[in-house]
mmCIF file of C-alpha atoms and ligand atoms in Angstrom:
data_model
loop_
_atom_site.group_PDB
_atom_site.id
_atom_site.type_symbol
_atom_site.label_atom_id
_atom_site.label_comp_id
_atom_site.label_asym_id
_atom_site.label_seq_id
_atom_site.Cartn_x
_atom_site.Cartn_y
_atom_site.Cartn_z
ATOM 1 C CA MET A 474 0.000 0.000 0.000
ATOM 2 C CA ASN A 475 1.192 3.502 -0.783
ATOM 3 C CA THR A 476 1.384 5.868 2.130
ATOM 4 C CA PRO A 477 2.278 9.518 1.929
ATOM 5 C CA ALA A 478 5.834 10.373 2.935
ATOM 6 C CA GLY A 479 6.440 11.816 6.371
ATOM 7 C CA ARG A 480 3.837 9.882 8.296
ATOM 8 C CA VAL A 481 5.122 8.400 11.530
ATOM 9 C CA ARG A 482 5.461 4.642 11.256
ATOM 10 C CA THR A 483 3.523 3.115 14.137
ATOM 11 C CA ALA A 484 3.260 -0.449 15.435
ATOM 12 C CA VAL A 485 0.053 -1.563 17.164
ATOM 13 C CA LEU A 486 0.550 -4.337 19.728
ATOM 14 C CA ILE A 487 -2.446 -6.579 20.416
ATOM 15 C CA SER A 488 -3.401 -9.793 22.198
ATOM 16 C CA GLY A 489 -7.049 -10.212 21.211
ATOM 17 C CA ARG A 490 -9.967 -8.952 19.167
ATOM 18 C CA GLY A 491 -8.314 -5.706 18.092
ATOM 19 C CA SER A 492 -11.218 -3.281 17.967
ATOM 20 C CA ASN A 493 -8.979 -0.395 19.057
ATOM 21 C CA MET A 494 -6.419 -1.505 16.493
ATOM 22 C CA ALA A 495 -9.155 -1.379 13.839
ATOM 23 C CA ALA A 496 -10.100 2.144 14.953
ATOM 24 C CA LEU A 497 -6.467 3.229 14.573
ATOM 25 C CA ILE A 498 -6.185 1.630 11.129
ATOM 26 C CA GLU A 499 -9.401 3.341 10.032
ATOM 27 C CA ALA A 500 -8.345 6.744 11.371
ATOM 28 C CA ALA A 501 -4.912 6.461 9.755
ATOM 29 C CA ARG A 502 -6.576 6.107 6.342
ATOM 30 C CA ALA A 503 -7.810 9.688 6.508
ATOM 31 C CA PRO A 504 -5.851 12.172 4.431
ATOM 32 C CA GLY A 505 -3.554 14.228 6.613
ATOM 33 C CA TYR A 506 -3.478 11.768 9.532
ATOM 34 C CA PRO A 507 0.087 12.074 10.857
ATOM 35 C CA ALA A 508 0.725 8.374 11.647
ATOM 36 C CA GLU A 509 0.781 5.266 9.487
ATOM 37 C CA ILE A 510 -0.058 1.874 10.968
ATOM 38 C CA ALA A 511 2.956 0.035 9.587
ATOM 39 C CA LEU A 512 2.804 -3.126 11.720
ATOM 40 C CA VAL A 513 0.363 -5.057 13.873
ATOM 41 C CA LEU A 514 2.217 -7.306 16.270
ATOM 42 C CA SER A 515 0.550 -9.918 18.459
ATOM 43 C CA ASN A 516 1.875 -12.065 21.271
ATOM 44 C CA ARG A 517 -0.704 -14.728 20.348
ATOM 45 C CA ALA A 518 -1.100 -16.354 16.943
ATOM 46 C CA ASP A 519 -4.838 -16.784 17.595
ATOM 47 C CA ALA A 520 -5.563 -13.088 18.208
ATOM 48 C CA ALA A 521 -8.605 -12.216 16.102
ATOM 49 C CA GLY A 522 -7.142 -8.782 15.406
ATOM 50 C CA LEU A 523 -4.384 -10.293 13.254
ATOM 51 C CA ALA A 524 -6.844 -11.398 10.570
ATOM 52 C CA ARG A 525 -8.560 -8.020 10.697
ATOM 53 C CA ALA A 526 -5.237 -6.249 10.185
ATOM 54 C CA ALA A 527 -4.244 -8.534 7.314
ATOM 55 C CA GLU A 528 -7.618 -7.894 5.630
ATOM 56 C CA ALA A 529 -6.882 -4.185 5.878
ATOM 57 C CA GLY A 530 -3.540 -4.759 4.136
ATOM 58 C CA ILE A 531 -1.390 -4.026 7.196
ATOM 59 C CA PRO A 532 1.800 -6.083 7.740
ATOM 60 C CA THR A 533 1.406 -8.416 10.721
ATOM 61 C CA ALA A 534 3.773 -10.392 12.919
ATOM 62 C CA THR A 535 3.446 -12.759 15.863
ATOM 63 C CA VAL A 536 5.946 -13.281 18.647
ATOM 64 C CA GLU A 537 4.410 -15.993 20.841
ATOM 65 C CA SER A 538 4.924 -15.039 24.473
ATOM 66 C CA ARG A 539 4.171 -18.666 25.401
ATOM 67 C CA SER A 540 7.387 -19.816 23.745
ATOM 68 C CA PHE A 541 9.439 -17.643 26.135
ATOM 69 C CA LYS A 542 8.218 -19.066 29.435
ATOM 70 C CA GLY A 543 9.826 -17.180 32.308
ATOM 71 C CA ASP A 544 12.032 -15.149 29.972
ATOM 72 C CA ARG A 545 10.121 -11.887 29.629
ATOM 73 C CA GLU A 546 13.088 -9.946 28.377
ATOM 74 C CA GLY A 547 13.851 -12.623 25.774
ATOM 75 C CA PHE A 548 10.259 -12.294 24.549
ATOM 76 C CA GLU A 549 10.561 -8.525 24.420
ATOM 77 C CA ARG A 550 13.923 -8.630 22.630
ATOM 78 C CA ALA A 551 12.267 -10.781 19.943
ATOM 79 C CA MET A 552 9.416 -8.244 19.695
ATOM 80 C CA GLN A 553 11.881 -5.375 19.574
ATOM 81 C CA ALA A 554 13.767 -7.031 16.694
ATOM 82 C CA GLU A 555 10.499 -7.368 14.766
ATOM 83 C CA ILE A 556 9.542 -3.760 15.485
ATOM 84 C CA ILE A 557 12.936 -2.452 14.408
ATOM 85 C CA ARG A 558 12.828 -4.580 11.264
ATOM 86 C CA HIS A 559 9.687 -2.628 10.330
ATOM 87 C CA ASP A 560 11.383 0.707 10.971
ATOM 88 C CA ILE A 561 8.864 1.769 13.610
ATOM 89 C CA ALA A 562 8.952 5.105 15.442
ATOM 90 C CA LEU A 563 5.885 4.848 17.716
ATOM 91 C CA VAL A 564 4.189 1.966 19.535
ATOM 92 C CA ALA A 565 0.491 1.810 20.462
ATOM 93 C CA LEU A 566 -0.600 -0.826 22.987
ATOM 94 C CA ALA A 567 -4.178 -1.765 22.098
ATOM 95 C CA GLY A 568 -5.315 -4.562 24.379
ATOM 96 C CA PHE A 569 -1.809 -5.976 24.700
ATOM 97 C CA LEU A 570 -2.057 -8.217 27.741
ATOM 98 C CA ARG A 571 1.571 -8.502 28.796
ATOM 99 C CA VAL A 572 3.239 -6.501 31.520
ATOM 100 C CA LEU A 573 6.345 -4.918 30.007
ATOM 101 C CA THR A 574 9.770 -4.924 31.642
ATOM 102 C CA PRO A 575 11.586 -1.677 32.433
ATOM 103 C CA TRP A 576 13.982 -2.598 29.621
ATOM 104 C CA PHE A 577 11.290 -2.526 26.931
ATOM 105 C CA VAL A 578 9.630 0.552 28.417
ATOM 106 C CA ARG A 579 12.984 2.369 28.255
ATOM 107 C CA GLN A 580 13.390 1.548 24.553
ATOM 108 C CA TRP A 581 10.108 3.369 23.844
ATOM 109 C CA GLU A 582 10.130 6.088 26.463
ATOM 110 C CA GLY A 583 7.896 8.956 25.323
ATOM 111 C CA ARG A 584 7.034 6.997 22.178
ATOM 112 C CA MET A 585 4.656 4.321 23.481
ATOM 113 C CA LEU A 586 0.952 4.824 24.207
ATOM 114 C CA ASN A 587 -1.527 2.612 26.028
ATOM 115 C CA ILE A 588 -5.305 2.690 26.177
ATOM 116 C CA HIS A 589 -6.836 1.720 29.499
ATOM 117 C CA PRO A 590 -10.568 1.186 30.071
ATOM 118 C CA ALA A 591 -10.939 3.369 33.190
ATOM 119 C CA LEU A 592 -10.332 6.920 34.315
ATOM 120 C CA LEU A 593 -6.802 6.489 35.653
ATOM 121 C CA PRO A 594 -5.463 6.632 38.287
ATOM 122 C CA ALA A 595 -8.736 4.923 39.303
ATOM 123 C CA PHE A 596 -8.963 1.217 38.516
ATOM 124 C CA PRO A 597 -5.611 0.254 37.045
ATOM 125 C CA GLY A 598 -5.297 -3.440 36.122
ATOM 126 C CA LEU A 599 -8.038 -5.837 35.030
ATOM 127 C CA ASP A 600 -11.841 -6.029 35.408
ATOM 128 C CA THR A 601 -12.173 -2.270 35.426
ATOM 129 C CA HIS A 602 -15.878 -2.144 34.541
ATOM 130 C CA ALA A 603 -16.943 -4.597 37.262
ATOM 131 C CA ARG A 604 -14.810 -2.716 39.770
ATOM 132 C CA ALA A 605 -16.282 0.636 38.727
ATOM 133 C CA LEU A 606 -19.814 -0.757 39.188
ATOM 134 C CA ALA A 607 -18.900 -2.239 42.574
ATOM 135 C CA ALA A 608 -17.428 1.082 43.709
ATOM 136 C CA GLY A 609 -20.579 2.965 42.708
ATOM 137 C CA VAL A 610 -18.777 5.624 40.682
ATOM 138 C CA ARG A 611 -21.080 7.851 38.606
ATOM 139 C CA LEU A 612 -18.573 8.523 35.852
ATOM 140 C CA HIS A 613 -16.328 5.913 34.291
ATOM 141 C CA GLY A 614 -14.359 5.995 31.070
ATOM 142 C CA CYS A 615 -11.041 5.470 29.385
ATOM 143 C CA THR A 616 -7.549 6.926 29.379
ATOM 144 C CA VAL A 617 -4.749 7.149 26.829
ATOM 145 C CA HIS A 618 -1.357 7.571 28.455
ATOM 146 C CA LEU A 619 2.328 7.357 27.710
ATOM 147 C CA VAL A 620 3.750 4.146 29.124
ATOM 148 C CA SER A 621 6.110 4.274 32.086
ATOM 149 C CA ALA A 622 7.447 1.377 34.143
ATOM 150 C CA GLY A 623 4.415 0.940 36.477
ATOM 151 C CA VAL A 624 1.341 -0.981 35.276
ATOM 152 C CA ASP A 625 -1.191 1.468 33.766
ATOM 153 C CA GLU A 626 0.966 4.385 34.815
ATOM 154 C CA GLY A 627 2.520 7.230 32.877
ATOM 155 C CA PRO A 628 1.639 10.741 31.700
ATOM 156 C CA ILE A 629 -2.026 11.007 30.721
ATOM 157 C CA LEU A 630 -2.740 12.398 27.245
ATOM 158 C CA ALA A 631 -6.524 12.203 27.121
ATOM 159 C CA GLN A 632 -9.538 10.826 28.918
ATOM 160 C CA ALA A 633 -13.184 10.324 27.985
ATOM 161 C CA ALA A 634 -15.907 9.891 30.593
ATOM 162 C CA VAL A 635 -19.231 8.100 30.282
ATOM 163 C CA PRO A 636 -22.049 8.088 32.832
ATOM 164 C CA VAL A 637 -22.722 4.948 34.836
ATOM 165 C CA LEU A 638 -26.446 4.399 34.342
ATOM 166 C CA ALA A 639 -29.006 2.912 36.716
ATOM 167 C CA GLY A 640 -29.210 -0.816 36.052
ATOM 168 C CA ASP A 641 -25.941 -0.893 34.110
ATOM 169 C CA THR A 642 -24.350 -4.291 33.570
ATOM 170 C CA GLU A 643 -20.644 -4.827 33.105
ATOM 171 C CA ALA A 644 -21.226 -5.534 29.399
ATOM 172 C CA ALA A 645 -23.373 -2.446 28.838
ATOM 173 C CA LEU A 646 -20.876 -0.202 30.580
ATOM 174 C CA ALA A 647 -17.944 -1.793 28.730
ATOM 175 C CA ALA A 648 -19.664 -1.156 25.393
ATOM 176 C CA ARG A 649 -20.263 2.499 26.236
ATOM 177 C CA VAL A 650 -16.622 2.933 27.264
ATOM 178 C CA LEU A 651 -15.335 1.063 24.188
ATOM 179 C CA GLU A 652 -17.157 3.462 21.883
ATOM 180 C CA GLN A 653 -15.198 6.299 23.481
ATOM 181 C CA GLU A 654 -11.922 4.343 23.315
ATOM 182 C CA HIS A 655 -12.349 4.165 19.557
ATOM 183 C CA ARG A 656 -12.619 7.979 19.364
ATOM 184 C CA LEU A 657 -9.948 8.800 21.906
ATOM 185 C CA PHE A 658 -7.058 6.550 20.875
ATOM 186 C CA PRO A 659 -6.803 7.779 17.259
ATOM 187 C CA ALA A 660 -6.913 11.387 18.471
ATOM 188 C CA ALA A 661 -4.148 10.852 21.036
ATOM 189 C CA LEU A 662 -1.940 8.961 18.579
ATOM 190 C CA ALA A 663 -2.343 11.814 16.102
ATOM 191 C CA TRP A 664 -1.235 14.370 18.722
ATOM 192 C CA LEU A 665 1.833 12.336 19.596
ATOM 193 C CA ALA A 666 2.720 11.708 15.945
ATOM 194 C CA ALA A 667 2.282 15.382 15.092
ATOM 195 C CA GLY A 668 4.645 16.435 17.881
ATOM 196 C CA ARG A 669 1.916 18.137 19.897
ATOM 197 C CA VAL A 670 2.783 16.394 23.176
ATOM 198 C CA ARG A 671 5.290 17.981 25.526
ATOM 199 C CA LEU A 672 6.262 16.544 28.896
ATOM 200 C CA GLU A 673 6.636 18.686 32.007
ATOM 201 C CA GLY A 674 7.949 16.163 34.503
ATOM 202 C CA ASP A 675 5.242 13.495 34.764
ATOM 203 C CA VAL A 676 2.573 15.693 33.228
ATOM 204 C CA ALA A 677 1.856 15.783 29.502
ATOM 205 C CA ARG A 678 0.881 19.086 27.906
ATOM 206 C CA ILE A 679 -0.988 18.838 24.629
ATOM 207 C CA ALA A 680 -1.005 21.636 22.087
ATOM 208 C CA VAL A 681 -4.729 21.428 21.351
ATOM 209 C CA PRO A 682 -7.566 23.456 22.915
ATOM 210 C CA ASP A 683 -8.932 22.169 26.225
ATOM 211 C CA ALA A 684 -12.607 21.332 26.532
ATOM 212 C CA SER A 685 -14.316 23.764 28.852
ATOM 213 C CA GLY A 686 -17.341 23.280 31.069
ATOM 214 C CA ALA A 687 -18.005 20.354 33.366
ATOM 215 C CA LEU A 688 -19.718 16.994 33.482
ATOM 216 C CA ALA A 689 -22.154 16.023 36.214
ATOM 217 C CA ASN A 690 -23.990 12.726 36.581
ATOM 218 C CA PRO A 691 -26.740 12.419 37.752
ATOM 219 C CA LEU A 692 -27.776 15.881 36.605
ATOM 220 C CA PRO A 693 -28.488 18.105 39.607
ATOM 221 C CA GLY A 694 -32.161 19.118 39.390
HETATM 222 C C1 LIG B 1596 -9.851 -2.423 25.555
HETATM 223 O O1 LIG B 1596 -10.899 -2.231 26.450
HETATM 224 C C2 LIG B 1596 -8.621 -1.684 25.999
HETATM 225 O O2 LIG B 1596 -8.911 -0.500 26.675
HETATM 226 C C3 LIG B 1596 -7.961 -2.655 26.945
HETATM 227 O O3 LIG B 1596 -8.190 -3.915 26.378
HETATM 228 C C4 LIG B 1596 -9.367 -3.867 25.553
HETATM 229 C C5 LIG B 1596 -8.933 -4.319 24.194
HETATM 230 O O4 LIG B 1596 -10.006 -4.402 23.308
HETATM 231 N N1 LIG B 1596 -6.586 -2.311 27.150
HETATM 232 P P1 LIG B 1596 -9.721 -4.495 21.755
HETATM 233 O O5 LIG B 1596 -8.798 -5.692 21.549
HETATM 234 O O6 LIG B 1596 -9.079 -3.216 21.317
HETATM 235 O O7 LIG B 1596 -11.064 -4.708 21.119
#
């Protein structure tokens, strides 16, 4: 596939269905989008997202984490070799279910994004929607952040909030959050690729206008 010169070559790392990956691929098709999805890399050969990426004409690769039992860095060095072979400048973690070592994180410092299905720093880790329901929060959502060594930690680029509705189930809430993930991740990747993200210590500043106003849920009568 022909891609315009100057777009930032980006690898998307997945472990499963790849709906965020698909949203990134779709967004990157738009004229003027500053990143190109140049590789989809999975740690599982059976990840459904791999077939989706191949259908979209994106180069794919698999580095089976299972074959590196107990040798996390060996697994990551194999991934890194694959990523470098594809001349990648940015990495987007899109449902990549492996905790990364400080070594790998260092290789991609300031150049690796993750999407997390909660409003960090609330609910890092797994089962975020069930935990949000159990905690009774009124707003839940998703976060795109730069990856640092801690799990689901690192400078936050963008967040989207959704209301938790009366009678919500985990699946209903997850679906509402996922819809926002698919909007937020392509936007954040574009900012990073276009050089609009600047770090001040642990805080990311983004050269785009802030939203103003406030959200409240339930609505005060
Ligand atoms: C998403 O909810 C993402 O936030 C989380 O894992 C899920 C992956 O879904 N990190 P998909 O593979 O992108 O559909």
